[in-house]
Amino acid sequence: MDSRLSKQIQCSVCVGDFTDPVSLLCDHTFCRQCISNHSQSCRLKLCPECRRPYTMWDLRSNRVLRNMVHAVREHLSEQQALRDGNVAACGAGARVFEEPEKLVCSDHQERLKLFCETDQKLVCLICRDGERHQGHTFKPVEQAAEPRKNLLLEPLSFLSKENEELQALIKKQTNEISKTEERSRQLSAQISAQFEEIHQFLRKKEEEVKKMLAKEEKDMIEKMKRNRAEIEEKLNDGREQEGILRSVLETDQPDGFLQWWSEKGLDFVEEMKEKESSVKSVNLTPNSLFLGLHETHLQFLVWKEMLSFIKPVPDRNVIHDCHDPYLRVSSDGRSIIRTSKKGIFLHHKDYRPLARTHKTFQSGQFLFITHFYFLFICLSIFLKSKYIFMIYTVSNISQIIFQTSQTRQRGSEIN
C-alpha cells in the first residue's frame, strides 16, 4: 500500500519524489528541474511520457500536487515510524526501556543470575546462600522473566485500544471544530445579507451582531480546543506507557528485564489492574454554535429600532370558531371574547375554553405575534423533524421559552 502510494508522487524522469512539480498541456507532470534539463538536452521539446510537443511557456506550477507530495511524505513517515517502533511517533517525552549492561551484584561483584521470588529482586549465587535470603525461593533469570512478560500483555492491549479510541476522539473533535468554523462563516454571510437591505440605517447594529458571533465562535472553539488538548494529553500519556511496555517486551536480556520489573514493572502491573479507561472520562464537545433570534429572526430583533421607516407586518391567522359556549369569535376572525364572566366554569371546573388557528409551512422560518389577556395559553405545534421553538415577548424581546426536539408535536403552556 505504501509502495503504491509513494509511486504516485514520483517523477518519471528522476524517479524521485516530485520537487516543485509542473504540468504540461498534456497533463503529464515532472519536476521543474527535470523538465528543464530534458529541454536543454534534447533538440525537440517532446513530453517524456507521451512525446507530445511543448514549449517552456506551457509549464504550469502544480500547487495541488506539491501539497499532496508533502502530505504523502508525512503519512509514509508516520507509517514507517509505527512499524519501526519509533518512540517519537508515540508521543513527545516517551522514554524507551533502556537495556542495561551485564548486571553484577553490588555486594559481591558477581553476575546476577537468579531472581528471588520472595523479595522480587535479582541476586547472585553468593546472595542466595546468605542469611538475608535464607528460606527464599529462587529461579534462574530466564525462567523468572517469561511469566512476568506475559503479565504485561493485558495492560499493553488495554493501552493500545485506549490510545486508538483517544486518537479517534481527537479526529472527531477536530472535525467538530471545523464544523463550528464553517457554521460561523455561514452565519456571518447570512448576517451580512440581511443587513444589506437596510445597510445605512443598521451598520452599527450589524457590527454589534458580528462581534457577538465572533465571541460565541471564539468561546466555543476555545472550549473545544481545551477539550481536544485534554484528550491529546491523555493520548500522550498512554502512548508513553505503551512505548515503554513495547520496548520492555522486545528485550532479550532477562536480567535487564527483571531489574526493570523489580523497580517498576510489578507496581505498574498492579496499577494497571485498578486503572479505569481514560476514554470513559472524556466527553466530546459538539458543534452547538447558535445565536438565537440573531440567527433566525435578525430583522425582527431590531424591529423597534426601525419603526421610523419600516412597518413589520407579521402573518395574521384567522381564528376558527369551535362553537365553544364560553367564547365568541369576531366576524373578521381576528379576535375572541368570552361570552360571560361566569360561563361554564360553574358546572365544569376542569373545562378550558378552546380557540384554534393554524399555519402550515414546509421549511424555513416562521414568525407569529399574538396578544393575549388570559391567565394561561396553550400552544400546540406540529413539526415533522427537528425544530427550534422559541417564544419571546414583543415589548422587550425577552425569551419565555426555548426548546429543541425531534418530536412531531409540541405543546407549551404559558403563565
Short mmCIF file of C-alpha atoms in Angstrom, two decimals:
data_model
loop_
_atom_site.label_atom_id
_atom_site.label_comp_id
_atom_site.label_asym_id
_atom_site.label_seq_id
_atom_site.Cartn_x
_atom_site.Cartn_y
_atom_site.Cartn_z
CA MET A 1 0.00 0.00 0.00
CA ASP A 2 2.74 2.44 1.00
CA SER A 3 4.78 1.41 -2.05
CA ARG A 4 1.89 2.10 -4.40
CA LEU A 5 1.24 5.41 -2.69
CA SER A 6 4.86 6.51 -2.95
CA LYS A 7 4.87 5.78 -6.69
CA GLN A 8 2.09 8.31 -7.18
CA ILE A 9 4.38 11.16 -6.12
CA GLN A 10 7.40 10.07 -8.18
CA CYS A 11 8.70 11.96 -11.19
CA SER A 12 9.10 9.63 -14.18
CA VAL A 13 12.34 11.37 -15.20
CA CYS A 14 14.36 11.29 -11.96
CA VAL A 15 12.29 8.50 -10.34
CA GLY A 16 12.27 10.52 -7.12
CA ASP A 17 9.61 12.46 -5.26
CA PHE A 18 8.33 15.50 -7.12
CA THR A 19 10.21 18.72 -6.39
CA ASP A 20 8.42 21.89 -7.49
CA PRO A 21 6.13 19.89 -9.84
CA VAL A 22 4.99 21.48 -13.13
CA SER A 23 2.42 20.16 -15.61
CA LEU A 24 2.41 20.28 -19.41
CA LEU A 25 -0.62 20.84 -21.62
CA CYS A 26 -0.90 17.05 -21.95
CA ASP A 27 -1.42 16.90 -18.14
CA HIS A 28 1.80 14.96 -17.51
CA THR A 29 3.76 16.27 -14.53
CA PHE A 30 7.50 16.43 -13.83
CA CYS A 31 9.95 18.19 -11.52
CA ARG A 32 10.68 21.68 -12.80
CA GLN A 33 14.42 20.99 -12.85
CA CYS A 34 13.92 17.63 -14.59
CA ILE A 35 11.85 19.04 -17.45
CA SER A 36 14.27 21.99 -17.78
CA ASN A 37 17.25 19.63 -18.09
CA HIS A 38 15.29 17.49 -20.55
CA SER A 39 14.52 20.54 -22.69
CA GLN A 40 18.17 21.59 -22.78
CA SER A 41 19.46 18.13 -23.64
CA CYS A 42 17.01 17.44 -26.48
CA ARG A 43 16.75 19.29 -29.77
CA LEU A 44 12.98 18.79 -29.91
CA LYS A 45 10.93 19.54 -26.82
CA LEU A 46 8.74 16.44 -26.51
CA CYS A 47 6.89 15.21 -23.42
CA PRO A 48 8.91 12.33 -21.88
CA GLU A 49 5.67 10.43 -21.36
CA CYS A 50 3.53 10.88 -24.49
CA ARG A 51 6.04 12.56 -26.87
CA ARG A 52 3.71 15.48 -27.44
CA PRO A 53 5.50 18.75 -28.37
CA TYR A 54 5.61 21.52 -25.79
CA THR A 55 7.25 24.87 -25.09
CA MET A 56 8.66 26.28 -21.88
CA TRP A 57 5.72 28.66 -21.83
CA ASP A 58 3.41 25.67 -21.40
CA LEU A 59 4.79 24.82 -17.94
CA ARG A 60 2.23 25.33 -15.18
CA SER A 61 3.02 25.00 -11.48
CA ASN A 62 1.02 22.17 -9.94
CA ARG A 63 0.35 23.53 -6.46
CA VAL A 64 -2.15 20.81 -5.58
CA LEU A 65 0.34 18.04 -6.35
CA ARG A 66 3.06 19.85 -4.41
CA ASN A 67 0.85 19.92 -1.31
CA MET A 68 -0.09 16.29 -1.89
CA VAL A 69 3.58 15.26 -2.04
CA HIS A 70 4.16 16.92 1.31
CA ALA A 71 1.13 15.17 2.84
CA VAL A 72 2.10 11.76 1.45
CA ARG A 73 5.64 12.13 2.77
CA GLU A 74 4.32 12.85 6.25
CA HIS A 75 1.94 9.90 6.05
CA LEU A 76 4.65 7.49 4.91
CA SER A 77 6.99 8.74 7.63
CA GLU A 78 4.35 8.15 10.28
CA GLN A 79 3.65 4.65 8.99
CA GLN A 80 7.35 3.81 8.94
CA ALA A 81 7.76 5.17 12.45
CA LEU A 82 4.95 2.96 13.69
CA ARG A 83 6.48 -0.10 12.07
CA ASP A 84 9.90 0.63 13.50
CA GLY A 85 8.53 1.32 16.97
CA ASN A 86 9.77 4.88 16.73
CA VAL A 87 9.19 6.49 20.08
CA ALA A 88 8.71 9.91 18.53
CA ALA A 89 5.57 8.63 16.85
CA CYS A 90 4.23 7.51 20.21
CA GLY A 91 4.24 11.00 21.69
CA ALA A 92 6.69 13.57 22.93
CA GLY A 93 8.54 12.65 26.08
CA ALA A 94 8.07 8.87 25.71
CA ARG A 95 11.03 7.01 27.18
CA VAL A 96 12.13 3.67 25.76
CA PHE A 97 13.21 0.93 28.10
CA GLU A 98 16.98 1.03 28.05
CA GLU A 99 18.70 -2.33 28.30
CA PRO A 100 21.49 -2.13 30.88
CA GLU A 101 24.95 -3.62 30.67
CA LYS A 102 25.63 -7.01 32.22
CA LEU A 103 24.28 -6.68 35.74
CA VAL A 104 26.52 -7.59 38.65
CA CYS A 105 25.86 -7.76 42.38
CA SER A 106 26.90 -4.55 44.13
CA ASP A 107 27.91 -6.53 47.22
CA HIS A 108 29.83 -9.43 45.68
CA GLN A 109 30.61 -8.24 42.12
CA GLU A 110 29.08 -11.47 40.78
CA ARG A 111 26.67 -11.85 37.87
CA LEU A 112 23.02 -11.63 38.89
CA LYS A 113 21.90 -15.00 37.62
CA LEU A 114 18.97 -15.68 39.97
CA PHE A 115 15.68 -13.99 40.76
CA CYS A 116 14.39 -14.11 44.34
CA GLU A 117 10.66 -14.89 44.10
CA THR A 118 10.20 -13.90 47.73
CA ASP A 119 11.81 -10.44 47.53
CA GLN A 120 11.18 -9.94 43.79
CA LYS A 121 14.82 -8.99 43.24
CA LEU A 122 17.82 -10.09 41.21
CA VAL A 123 20.50 -11.86 43.28
CA CYS A 124 23.82 -13.58 42.71
CA LEU A 125 24.78 -17.08 43.81
CA ILE A 126 26.51 -15.76 46.93
CA CYS A 127 23.43 -13.73 47.93
CA ARG A 128 21.32 -16.86 47.62
CA ASP A 129 23.38 -18.61 50.27
CA GLY A 130 23.43 -15.64 52.62
CA GLU A 131 21.26 -15.07 55.69
CA ARG A 132 19.23 -12.30 54.04
CA HIS A 133 17.67 -14.76 51.58
CA GLN A 134 17.54 -17.81 53.81
CA GLY A 135 14.44 -19.89 53.08
CA HIS A 136 13.56 -17.86 49.95
CA THR A 137 12.53 -19.27 46.59
CA PHE A 138 14.79 -18.65 43.59
CA LYS A 139 14.57 -19.12 39.85
CA PRO A 140 17.04 -18.61 37.02
CA VAL A 141 16.50 -15.25 35.37
CA GLU A 142 15.38 -16.88 32.10
CA GLN A 143 12.58 -18.79 33.84
CA ALA A 144 11.52 -15.86 36.02
CA ALA A 145 11.31 -13.30 33.20
CA GLU A 146 8.89 -15.07 30.84
CA PRO A 147 5.76 -15.25 33.07
CA ARG A 148 6.24 -11.64 34.08
CA LYS A 149 6.39 -10.59 30.46
CA ASN A 150 3.07 -12.33 29.94
CA LEU A 151 1.58 -10.21 32.72
CA LEU A 152 2.37 -7.11 30.64
CA LEU A 153 0.38 -8.26 27.62
CA GLU A 154 -3.00 -7.36 29.12
CA PRO A 155 -2.10 -3.75 30.08
CA LEU A 156 -0.39 -3.36 26.70
CA SER A 157 -3.58 -4.42 24.92
CA PHE A 158 -5.57 -2.06 27.14
CA LEU A 159 -3.32 0.89 26.34
CA SER A 160 -3.22 0.15 22.61
CA LYS A 161 -7.00 0.03 22.36
CA GLU A 162 -7.44 3.11 24.51
CA ASN A 163 -4.92 5.12 22.50
CA GLU A 164 -6.72 4.22 19.29
CA GLU A 165 -10.01 5.45 20.78
CA LEU A 166 -8.38 8.65 22.01
CA GLN A 167 -6.94 9.24 18.55
CA ALA A 168 -10.41 8.77 17.05
CA LEU A 169 -11.85 11.25 19.56
CA ILE A 170 -9.21 13.81 18.62
CA LYS A 171 -10.14 13.40 14.96
CA LYS A 172 -13.83 13.84 15.76
CA GLN A 173 -13.13 16.87 17.94
CA THR A 174 -11.06 18.42 15.16
CA ASN A 175 -13.96 17.77 12.80
CA GLU A 176 -16.35 19.48 15.22
CA ILE A 177 -14.05 22.50 15.34
CA SER A 178 -14.11 22.64 11.54
CA LYS A 179 -17.90 22.43 11.60
CA THR A 180 -18.05 25.28 14.09
CA GLU A 181 -15.77 27.43 11.97
CA GLU A 182 -17.80 26.61 8.85
CA ARG A 183 -21.05 27.29 10.71
CA SER A 184 -19.64 30.61 11.86
CA ARG A 185 -18.75 31.57 8.30
CA GLN A 186 -22.25 30.68 7.13
CA LEU A 187 -23.83 32.78 9.86
CA SER A 188 -21.55 35.69 9.08
CA ALA A 189 -22.66 35.61 5.44
CA GLN A 190 -26.31 35.36 6.49
CA ILE A 191 -25.99 38.33 8.81
CA SER A 192 -24.35 40.43 6.09
CA ALA A 193 -27.08 39.56 3.58
CA GLN A 194 -29.88 40.53 5.97
CA PHE A 195 -28.31 43.83 6.91
CA GLU A 196 -27.65 44.73 3.27
CA GLU A 197 -31.35 45.66 2.79
CA ILE A 198 -31.15 48.43 5.35
CA HIS A 199 -27.40 48.78 5.48
CA GLN A 200 -27.08 52.50 6.10
CA PHE A 201 -29.53 52.50 9.00
CA LEU A 202 -28.27 49.28 10.58
CA ARG A 203 -24.50 49.46 10.02
CA LYS A 204 -23.84 49.94 13.72
CA LYS A 205 -26.20 47.10 14.65
CA GLU A 206 -24.58 44.81 12.10
CA GLU A 207 -21.15 45.29 13.64
CA GLU A 208 -22.54 44.57 17.11
CA VAL A 209 -24.08 41.30 15.97
CA LYS A 210 -20.91 40.22 14.18
CA LYS A 211 -18.88 40.90 17.29
CA MET A 212 -21.29 38.76 19.27
CA LEU A 213 -20.92 35.96 16.72
CA ALA A 214 -17.14 36.25 16.87
CA LYS A 215 -17.25 35.99 20.65
CA GLU A 216 -19.56 32.95 20.51
CA GLU A 217 -17.28 31.34 17.94
CA LYS A 218 -14.18 32.14 20.00
CA ASP A 219 -15.70 30.82 23.22
CA MET A 220 -16.98 27.67 21.52
CA ILE A 221 -13.72 26.90 19.73
CA GLU A 222 -11.64 27.65 22.84
CA LYS A 223 -13.80 25.20 24.77
CA MET A 224 -13.38 22.59 22.05
CA LYS A 225 -9.63 23.15 21.82
CA ARG A 226 -9.28 22.82 25.59
CA ASN A 227 -11.16 19.55 25.40
CA ARG A 228 -9.00 18.38 22.50
CA ALA A 229 -5.87 19.32 24.45
CA GLU A 230 -7.05 17.22 27.39
CA ILE A 231 -7.65 14.27 25.07
CA GLU A 232 -4.22 14.74 23.48
CA GLU A 233 -2.63 14.82 26.92
CA LYS A 234 -4.29 11.54 27.84
CA LEU A 235 -3.20 10.09 24.50
CA ASN A 236 0.41 11.17 25.01
CA ASP A 237 0.45 9.60 28.47
CA GLY A 238 -1.00 6.39 27.09
CA ARG A 239 1.44 6.30 24.19
CA GLU A 240 4.35 6.88 26.54
CA GLN A 241 3.30 3.92 28.66
CA GLU A 242 2.64 1.83 25.57
CA GLY A 243 6.08 2.65 24.18
CA ILE A 244 7.74 1.62 27.44
CA LEU A 245 5.89 -1.69 27.56
CA ARG A 246 6.70 -2.48 23.94
CA SER A 247 10.40 -1.81 24.44
CA VAL A 248 10.41 -3.90 27.63
CA LEU A 249 8.74 -6.84 25.89
CA GLU A 250 11.19 -6.69 23.00
CA THR A 251 14.29 -7.01 25.21
CA ASP A 252 16.19 -10.27 25.00
CA GLN A 253 18.07 -9.76 28.25
CA PRO A 254 16.04 -11.38 31.01
CA ASP A 255 18.23 -9.99 33.77
CA GLY A 256 17.76 -6.45 32.48
CA PHE A 257 14.05 -7.05 32.19
CA LEU A 258 13.83 -8.39 35.73
CA GLN A 259 15.79 -5.43 37.02
CA TRP A 260 13.15 -3.18 35.46
CA TRP A 261 10.45 -5.48 36.80
CA SER A 262 11.78 -5.19 40.32
CA GLU A 263 11.97 -1.42 40.18
CA LYS A 264 8.87 -0.53 38.17
CA GLY A 265 7.20 -3.42 36.39
CA LEU A 266 5.42 -5.10 39.28
CA ASP A 267 4.00 -1.84 40.58
CA PHE A 268 2.99 -0.87 37.06
CA VAL A 269 1.02 -4.08 36.50
CA GLU A 270 -0.76 -3.68 39.84
CA GLU A 271 -1.66 -0.10 38.97
CA MET A 272 -2.99 -1.11 35.56
CA LYS A 273 -5.31 -3.65 37.20
CA GLU A 274 -7.02 -0.80 39.02
CA LYS A 275 -6.80 1.73 36.17
CA GLU A 276 -10.05 2.85 34.59
CA SER A 277 -10.35 3.77 30.96
CA SER A 278 -9.46 7.39 30.18
CA VAL A 279 -11.87 7.27 27.25
CA LYS A 280 -14.84 6.93 29.58
CA SER A 281 -13.90 10.15 31.33
CA VAL A 282 -13.66 12.09 28.06
CA ASN A 283 -16.70 13.83 26.63
CA LEU A 284 -16.80 15.17 23.08
CA THR A 285 -17.71 18.85 22.84
CA PRO A 286 -20.16 19.03 19.90
CA ASN A 287 -20.72 21.84 17.48
CA SER A 288 -23.53 23.89 19.10
CA LEU A 289 -22.94 27.38 17.79
CA PHE A 290 -26.31 29.15 17.89
CA LEU A 291 -27.25 32.82 18.02
CA GLY A 292 -30.90 32.53 18.96
CA LEU A 293 -33.07 35.15 17.29
CA HIS A 294 -29.99 36.86 15.92
CA GLU A 295 -29.71 33.82 13.68
CA THR A 296 -33.34 33.10 12.84
CA HIS A 297 -35.15 36.47 13.08
CA LEU A 298 -32.49 39.13 12.95
CA GLN A 299 -34.71 41.78 11.39
CA PHE A 300 -37.43 41.18 13.94
CA LEU A 301 -34.91 41.73 16.75
CA VAL A 302 -34.23 45.27 15.57
CA TRP A 303 -37.81 45.93 14.54
CA LYS A 304 -38.44 48.56 17.22
CA GLU A 305 -35.35 50.47 16.08
CA MET A 306 -36.68 50.57 12.54
CA LEU A 307 -40.16 51.95 13.24
CA SER A 308 -39.22 55.30 11.73
CA PHE A 309 -39.18 53.92 8.20
CA ILE A 310 -40.32 50.28 8.26
CA LYS A 311 -43.52 48.65 9.43
CA PRO A 312 -43.38 44.96 10.33
CA VAL A 313 -46.39 43.03 9.10
CA PRO A 314 -46.39 39.53 10.60
CA ASP A 315 -48.88 36.99 9.38
CA ARG A 316 -52.31 37.29 10.94
CA ASN A 317 -54.09 33.99 11.06
CA VAL A 318 -57.86 33.71 11.07
CA ILE A 319 -59.28 32.16 14.24
CA HIS A 320 -61.70 29.30 13.63
CA ASP A 321 -65.00 29.23 15.51
CA CYS A 322 -65.09 26.00 17.52
CA HIS A 323 -68.61 26.77 18.82
CA ASP A 324 -67.35 27.00 22.35
CA PRO A 325 -70.18 28.21 24.65
CA TYR A 326 -67.70 30.27 26.64
CA LEU A 327 -66.01 32.09 23.73
CA ARG A 328 -67.25 34.14 20.81
CA VAL A 329 -65.12 34.70 17.69
CA SER A 330 -65.37 38.09 16.00
CA SER A 331 -66.80 38.32 12.49
CA ASP A 332 -63.38 39.02 10.94
CA GLY A 333 -61.82 36.07 12.75
CA ARG A 334 -59.15 38.28 14.31
CA SER A 335 -60.16 38.20 17.97
CA ILE A 336 -62.16 36.31 20.58
CA ILE A 337 -64.04 37.40 23.69
CA ARG A 338 -65.70 35.46 26.47
CA THR A 339 -69.49 35.42 26.49
CA SER A 340 -69.94 35.92 30.26
CA LYS A 341 -67.92 36.21 33.44
CA LYS A 342 -69.45 33.03 34.86
CA GLY A 343 -69.67 30.93 31.76
CA ILE A 344 -69.47 27.17 32.05
CA PHE A 345 -66.89 27.15 34.85
CA LEU A 346 -69.63 26.96 37.48
CA HIS A 347 -70.55 23.49 36.22
CA HIS A 348 -67.23 22.11 34.92
CA LYS A 349 -64.21 23.10 36.99
CA ASP A 350 -61.67 21.42 34.68
CA TYR A 351 -63.07 22.91 31.50
CA ARG A 352 -60.76 25.00 29.35
CA PRO A 353 -62.10 27.17 26.52
CA LEU A 354 -60.68 26.48 23.05
CA ALA A 355 -59.90 28.69 20.09
CA ARG A 356 -57.88 27.42 17.16
CA THR A 357 -55.90 28.77 14.25
CA HIS A 358 -53.22 27.18 12.13
CA LYS A 359 -50.41 27.98 9.75
CA THR A 360 -48.76 25.38 7.51
CA PHE A 361 -45.26 25.65 6.04
CA GLN A 362 -42.79 23.05 4.77
CA SER A 363 -39.48 24.62 5.75
CA GLY A 364 -37.73 27.83 6.68
CA GLN A 365 -38.51 30.29 9.46
CA PHE A 366 -41.94 31.32 10.70
CA LEU A 367 -42.87 34.28 12.87
CA PHE A 368 -46.19 34.91 14.57
CA ILE A 369 -47.30 37.60 17.02
CA THR A 370 -50.16 37.14 19.45
CA HIS A 371 -51.67 39.41 22.10
CA PHE A 372 -53.35 37.63 24.98
CA TYR A 373 -55.05 38.51 28.23
CA PHE A 374 -55.82 35.06 29.61
CA LEU A 375 -54.07 33.60 32.59
CA PHE A 376 -52.97 30.56 30.58
CA ILE A 377 -52.35 29.96 26.90
CA CYS A 378 -51.59 26.54 25.45
CA LEU A 379 -49.73 26.41 22.13
CA SER A 380 -49.59 23.17 20.13
CA ILE A 381 -47.03 22.93 17.35
CA PHE A 382 -46.81 20.01 14.90
CA LEU A 383 -43.49 19.52 13.12
CA LYS A 384 -42.14 16.60 11.10
CA SER A 385 -38.48 16.89 12.02
CA LYS A 386 -36.06 18.54 14.40
CA TYR A 387 -37.07 22.08 15.25
CA ILE A 388 -36.15 25.09 17.38
CA PHE A 389 -39.16 26.56 19.17
CA MET A 390 -38.90 29.96 20.87
CA ILE A 391 -41.41 32.37 22.40
CA TYR A 392 -40.44 35.99 23.04
CA THR A 393 -42.36 38.92 24.46
CA VAL A 394 -42.83 41.67 21.88
CA SER A 395 -42.38 44.53 24.34
CA ASN A 396 -38.76 43.88 25.33
CA ILE A 397 -37.75 40.82 23.26
CA SER A 398 -37.24 38.73 26.39
CA GLN A 399 -37.25 34.98 25.92
CA ILE A 400 -40.02 32.98 27.57
CA ILE A 401 -39.47 29.51 26.09
CA PHE A 402 -36.63 27.91 24.16
CA GLN A 403 -36.91 24.24 23.18
CA THR A 404 -35.42 21.87 20.61
CA SER A 405 -36.81 18.45 19.89
CA GLN A 406 -37.25 15.62 17.42
CA THR A 407 -40.89 15.23 18.48
CA ARG A 408 -43.66 15.66 15.94
CA GLN A 409 -45.93 17.57 18.30
CA ARG A 410 -45.06 20.09 20.96
CA GLY A 411 -47.45 21.77 23.37
CA SER A 412 -46.40 24.64 25.63
CA GLU A 413 -48.39 26.32 28.36
CA ILE A 414 -47.53 29.92 29.25
CA ASN A 415 -48.45 31.57 32.51
#
